Amino acid sequence: EASGVVLGKSADKLFSLSGLFAVYKPKGPTSAGVLNLLKERLLAEAGVQTNGNKRNQVLKIGHGGTLDSAAAGVLVVGIGKGTKMLRTMLAGSKKYTAIGLLGKATDTLDATGKVTEEKPYDQITKGDLENVLQKFTGDIMQVPPLYSALKKDGERLSTLMKRGEAVEAKPARPVRVYSLSLQQFQPPLFTLDVECGGGFYVRSLVSDIGKELSTCATMQELTRTKHGPFTLEEHTLYEDKWTIDEIARSLEHCTSLLPGEPSHKKLKTEHPGETAVSCE
């Protein structure tokens, strides 16, 4: 019957998709949640029945670096052979716009956490803030947040923290900040544009800036505007465009952005989001 033929065709097209593209992750869901929704959408459109947990074998799909639930913006997705290219994405440069709040600290270093400290901030000028930014530009050392997807004995630190277990801070590690600028200053709020390398936490940056100014600060909002060659304006597919044809079109458009043949290192693709080094 005709519909069967149509289904077969779109399923064939879905399973032949290969490469990297970018989707918009809204505030709220986890990166893994966005990926699952995308996968369900595509399989449903292709008319592929998924029974229980066999989804993973059905369609190879993964993302190139976690964005926190509270954050929005560019999430790079690998499909088919593209999942093997995600490793290189993790180390690539990323751009963020972050809104920080002076005078308050939270346990998670962002707006989702409990307030742990409040300090005056009226004395801080725009000039003070701009001067401090120079200290955080270039190759710097950064202590990652306790609430993070980094792991201890195979468990995420955030999971351990939520259970109330004592978690020791990870040691400071080298990270790279290519550029850092102040976009807006309306106390207590300030807006930063950051371009950084892999493994960098914007939450930690905002918190560290607060300490450096002898007050405290917490991140209110975070948007990833660029990851590797993928930008929010040009390459990012919003949810209404999560269709097989739109993704095929996007993959064609995005192939030209990527460097030549990637190195063929074996990569675990079952849970790409978890093997990934977390980079907000």
Coordinates of C-alpha atoms in Angstrom, one line a residue:
E1 CA 0.0 0.0 0.0
A2 CA 1.2 3.5 -0.8
S3 CA 1.8 4.7 2.8
G4 CA 4.1 1.8 3.4
V5 CA 6.3 2.9 0.5
V6 CA 6.4 6.4 1.8
L7 CA 7.5 5.3 5.2
G8 CA 10.2 3.1 3.8
K9 CA 11.6 6.1 1.8
S10 CA 11.8 8.5 4.8
A11 CA 13.3 5.8 7.0
D12 CA 15.9 5.1 4.4
K13 CA 16.6 8.8 4.2
L14 CA 16.9 9.1 8.0
F15 CA 19.3 6.2 8.3
S16 CA 21.5 7.6 5.5
L17 CA 22.0 11.0 7.3
S18 CA 25.5 11.5 8.4
G19 CA 27.5 14.4 9.8
L20 CA 27.2 17.3 12.2
F21 CA 24.5 19.9 12.6
A22 CA 23.3 22.2 15.4
V23 CA 20.0 22.4 17.2
Y24 CA 18.7 25.1 19.6
K25 CA 18.6 23.9 23.2
P26 CA 16.0 25.9 25.2
K27 CA 16.3 26.7 28.9
G28 CA 14.9 23.9 31.1
P29 CA 15.6 20.4 29.6
T30 CA 19.0 18.7 29.9
S31 CA 21.1 18.3 26.8
A32 CA 20.4 14.5 26.9
G33 CA 16.6 15.3 27.1
V34 CA 16.8 17.5 24.0
L35 CA 18.6 14.7 22.2
N36 CA 16.0 12.2 23.1
L37 CA 13.2 14.4 21.9
L38 CA 15.0 15.0 18.6
K39 CA 15.5 11.2 18.2
E40 CA 11.8 10.5 19.0
R41 CA 10.7 13.1 16.5
L42 CA 12.9 11.7 13.7
L43 CA 11.9 8.1 14.3
A44 CA 8.2 9.0 14.5
E45 CA 8.5 10.9 11.2
A46 CA 10.2 7.9 9.6
G47 CA 7.5 5.6 11.0
V48 CA 10.1 3.5 12.8
Q49 CA 8.7 1.6 15.8
T50 CA 10.9 1.7 18.8
N51 CA 10.4 -0.8 21.5
G52 CA 11.6 0.1 24.9
N53 CA 15.4 0.6 25.2
K54 CA 16.5 -0.4 21.7
R55 CA 16.4 3.2 20.6
N56 CA 20.2 3.5 20.9
Q57 CA 20.9 0.8 18.3
V58 CA 18.2 2.1 16.0
L59 CA 19.6 5.6 15.3
K60 CA 23.1 6.7 16.0
I61 CA 23.0 10.2 17.5
G62 CA 25.0 12.1 20.0
H63 CA 25.9 15.7 21.1
G64 CA 29.2 17.5 21.2
G65 CA 29.3 18.9 24.8
T66 CA 26.7 19.4 27.5
L67 CA 24.9 22.6 28.1
D68 CA 23.5 23.0 31.6
S69 CA 19.7 22.6 32.0
A70 CA 19.4 26.3 32.8
A71 CA 21.4 27.3 29.7
A72 CA 20.2 27.8 26.2
G73 CA 21.8 27.9 22.7
V74 CA 23.9 25.9 20.3
L75 CA 24.0 22.2 20.8
V76 CA 26.1 20.4 18.2
V77 CA 24.6 17.0 17.2
G78 CA 26.3 14.2 15.4
I79 CA 24.3 11.7 13.4
G80 CA 25.4 8.5 11.7
K81 CA 29.2 8.6 11.1
G82 CA 29.1 12.1 12.5
T83 CA 29.0 10.7 16.0
K84 CA 32.7 9.9 15.6
M85 CA 33.4 13.6 14.9
L86 CA 32.0 14.8 18.2
R87 CA 35.2 14.2 20.1
T88 CA 36.9 17.0 18.2
M89 CA 34.0 19.3 18.8
L90 CA 34.6 19.1 22.6
A91 CA 38.0 20.7 22.4
G92 CA 36.8 23.4 19.9
S93 CA 36.2 27.0 20.9
K94 CA 32.8 28.1 22.1
K95 CA 31.2 31.5 22.5
Y96 CA 28.8 32.5 25.3
T97 CA 26.8 35.4 26.4
A98 CA 26.3 35.4 30.2
I99 CA 24.4 37.6 32.6
G100 CA 25.9 37.8 36.0
L101 CA 24.3 39.1 39.2
L102 CA 26.5 40.9 41.8
G103 CA 26.1 40.6 45.5
K104 CA 24.7 37.0 45.7
A105 CA 26.4 33.6 45.7
T106 CA 24.6 30.3 45.3
D107 CA 25.8 26.7 45.8
T108 CA 25.4 25.8 42.1
L109 CA 27.0 29.2 41.0
D110 CA 23.8 29.8 38.9
A111 CA 20.2 30.9 39.5
T112 CA 19.0 27.4 40.1
G113 CA 20.9 27.1 43.4
K114 CA 20.4 28.1 47.0
V115 CA 21.7 31.5 48.1
T116 CA 24.8 30.9 50.3
E117 CA 26.1 34.4 50.7
E118 CA 25.1 38.1 50.2
K119 CA 27.5 41.0 50.0
P120 CA 27.2 44.7 49.1
Y121 CA 28.2 45.6 45.5
D122 CA 27.3 49.4 45.3
Q123 CA 30.9 50.3 45.4
I124 CA 31.7 48.5 42.1
T125 CA 32.0 50.6 38.9
K126 CA 32.0 49.6 35.3
G127 CA 35.7 50.4 35.2
D128 CA 36.4 48.0 38.1
L129 CA 34.6 45.2 36.3
E130 CA 36.5 45.9 33.0
N131 CA 39.8 45.9 34.7
V132 CA 39.2 42.6 36.4
L133 CA 38.3 40.9 33.1
Q134 CA 41.9 41.2 32.0
K135 CA 42.9 38.8 34.8
F136 CA 40.6 36.2 33.3
T137 CA 41.8 36.4 29.7
G138 CA 44.3 34.1 28.2
D139 CA 45.6 30.8 29.7
I140 CA 44.2 30.7 33.3
M141 CA 43.6 28.2 36.0
Q142 CA 40.0 27.4 36.9
V143 CA 38.4 25.3 39.6
P144 CA 35.3 23.6 38.2
P145 CA 32.0 24.0 40.1
L146 CA 31.0 21.2 42.5
Y147 CA 27.6 20.9 40.9
S148 CA 28.8 19.7 37.5
A149 CA 28.7 16.7 35.2
L150 CA 32.3 15.9 36.0
K151 CA 32.7 12.5 37.7
K152 CA 34.1 11.0 40.8
D153 CA 34.3 7.2 40.9
G154 CA 32.0 7.1 37.9
E155 CA 29.2 9.2 39.4
R156 CA 28.5 12.8 38.4
L157 CA 29.5 15.3 41.1
S158 CA 26.0 16.9 40.9
T159 CA 24.4 13.6 41.7
L160 CA 26.6 13.1 44.7
M161 CA 25.9 16.7 45.9
K162 CA 22.2 16.2 45.6
R163 CA 22.4 13.1 47.8
G164 CA 24.1 15.2 50.4
E165 CA 27.5 13.5 50.1
A166 CA 30.6 15.5 50.9
V167 CA 32.3 16.3 47.6
E168 CA 35.8 17.7 47.5
A169 CA 36.5 20.4 45.0
K170 CA 38.3 19.2 41.9
P171 CA 41.8 20.8 41.6
A172 CA 42.2 23.9 39.4
R173 CA 43.0 23.1 35.8
P174 CA 44.3 25.1 32.9
V175 CA 41.6 26.6 30.6
R176 CA 41.8 29.1 27.8
V177 CA 39.9 32.3 27.4
Y178 CA 40.3 33.7 23.9
S179 CA 38.3 36.9 24.5
L180 CA 36.2 38.3 27.3
S181 CA 34.3 41.6 27.2
L182 CA 31.7 43.5 29.2
Q183 CA 28.6 44.2 27.1
Q184 CA 26.4 45.8 29.6
F185 CA 26.6 47.0 33.2
Q186 CA 23.3 47.8 35.0
P187 CA 24.1 47.0 38.7
P188 CA 23.5 44.4 40.0
L189 CA 23.5 42.8 36.5
F190 CA 26.4 42.6 34.1
T191 CA 26.5 40.9 30.7
L192 CA 29.7 39.3 29.4
D193 CA 30.7 37.9 26.0
V194 CA 33.2 35.0 26.4
E195 CA 35.0 32.9 23.9
C196 CA 36.8 30.0 25.5
G197 CA 38.2 26.5 24.9
G198 CA 37.1 23.1 26.1
G199 CA 36.4 22.3 29.7
F200 CA 35.7 25.9 30.6
Y201 CA 32.9 26.8 33.1
V202 CA 31.2 30.2 32.6
R203 CA 29.6 29.8 36.0
S204 CA 33.0 29.5 37.7
L205 CA 34.2 32.6 35.8
V206 CA 31.2 34.7 37.0
S207 CA 31.8 33.5 40.6
D208 CA 35.5 34.2 40.4
I209 CA 34.9 37.7 39.0
G210 CA 32.7 38.4 42.0
K211 CA 35.4 37.3 44.5
E212 CA 38.0 39.3 42.7
L213 CA 35.8 42.4 43.1
S214 CA 35.6 41.6 46.9
T215 CA 31.9 40.8 46.6
C216 CA 30.2 37.7 45.2
A217 CA 28.4 37.0 41.9
T218 CA 26.2 34.3 40.4
M219 CA 25.3 33.5 36.9
Q220 CA 21.7 34.4 36.0
E221 CA 21.5 33.3 32.4
L222 CA 23.8 31.6 29.8
T223 CA 23.4 31.3 26.1
R224 CA 25.9 29.5 23.9
T225 CA 26.1 31.5 20.7
K226 CA 28.8 29.5 18.9
H227 CA 30.4 26.1 19.1
G228 CA 33.3 25.4 16.7
P229 CA 32.0 26.7 13.3
F230 CA 28.3 26.5 14.3
T231 CA 26.6 29.8 15.2
L232 CA 23.2 30.5 16.8
E233 CA 22.2 32.9 14.0
E234 CA 23.2 30.9 11.0
H235 CA 23.2 27.2 11.6
T236 CA 20.9 26.3 14.5
L237 CA 17.7 24.4 13.9
Y238 CA 14.8 25.3 16.2
E239 CA 12.3 22.6 17.2
D240 CA 9.9 23.3 14.4
K241 CA 12.7 22.4 11.9
W242 CA 13.5 19.0 13.5
T243 CA 12.5 17.1 10.3
I244 CA 14.4 14.7 8.2
D245 CA 14.5 17.1 5.2
E246 CA 15.6 20.1 7.2
I247 CA 18.4 18.1 8.9
A248 CA 19.5 16.7 5.5
R249 CA 19.6 20.3 4.2
S250 CA 21.5 21.5 7.3
L251 CA 24.0 18.6 7.0
E252 CA 24.8 19.6 3.4
H253 CA 25.2 23.3 4.4
C254 CA 27.4 22.4 7.4
T255 CA 29.7 20.0 5.7
S256 CA 31.5 22.9 4.1
L257 CA 32.2 24.4 7.6
L258 CA 34.1 21.3 8.9
P259 CA 37.8 20.5 8.4
G260 CA 38.7 17.6 6.2
E261 CA 38.6 13.9 7.1
P262 CA 38.6 13.6 10.9
S263 CA 40.9 11.1 12.6
H264 CA 39.2 7.8 12.9
K265 CA 39.5 7.2 16.6
K266 CA 37.1 4.7 18.1
L267 CA 34.5 6.5 20.1
K268 CA 31.9 5.3 22.4
T269 CA 28.6 6.5 20.9
E270 CA 26.1 4.9 23.3
H271 CA 26.2 7.8 25.7
P272 CA 28.1 10.6 23.9
G273 CA 26.7 13.1 26.3
E274 CA 28.3 11.4 29.3
T275 CA 31.7 10.5 27.8
A276 CA 31.9 14.2 26.9
V277 CA 34.0 16.5 28.9
S278 CA 31.4 18.8 30.3
C279 CA 31.6 22.4 29.1
E280 CA 28.4 24.1 30.2

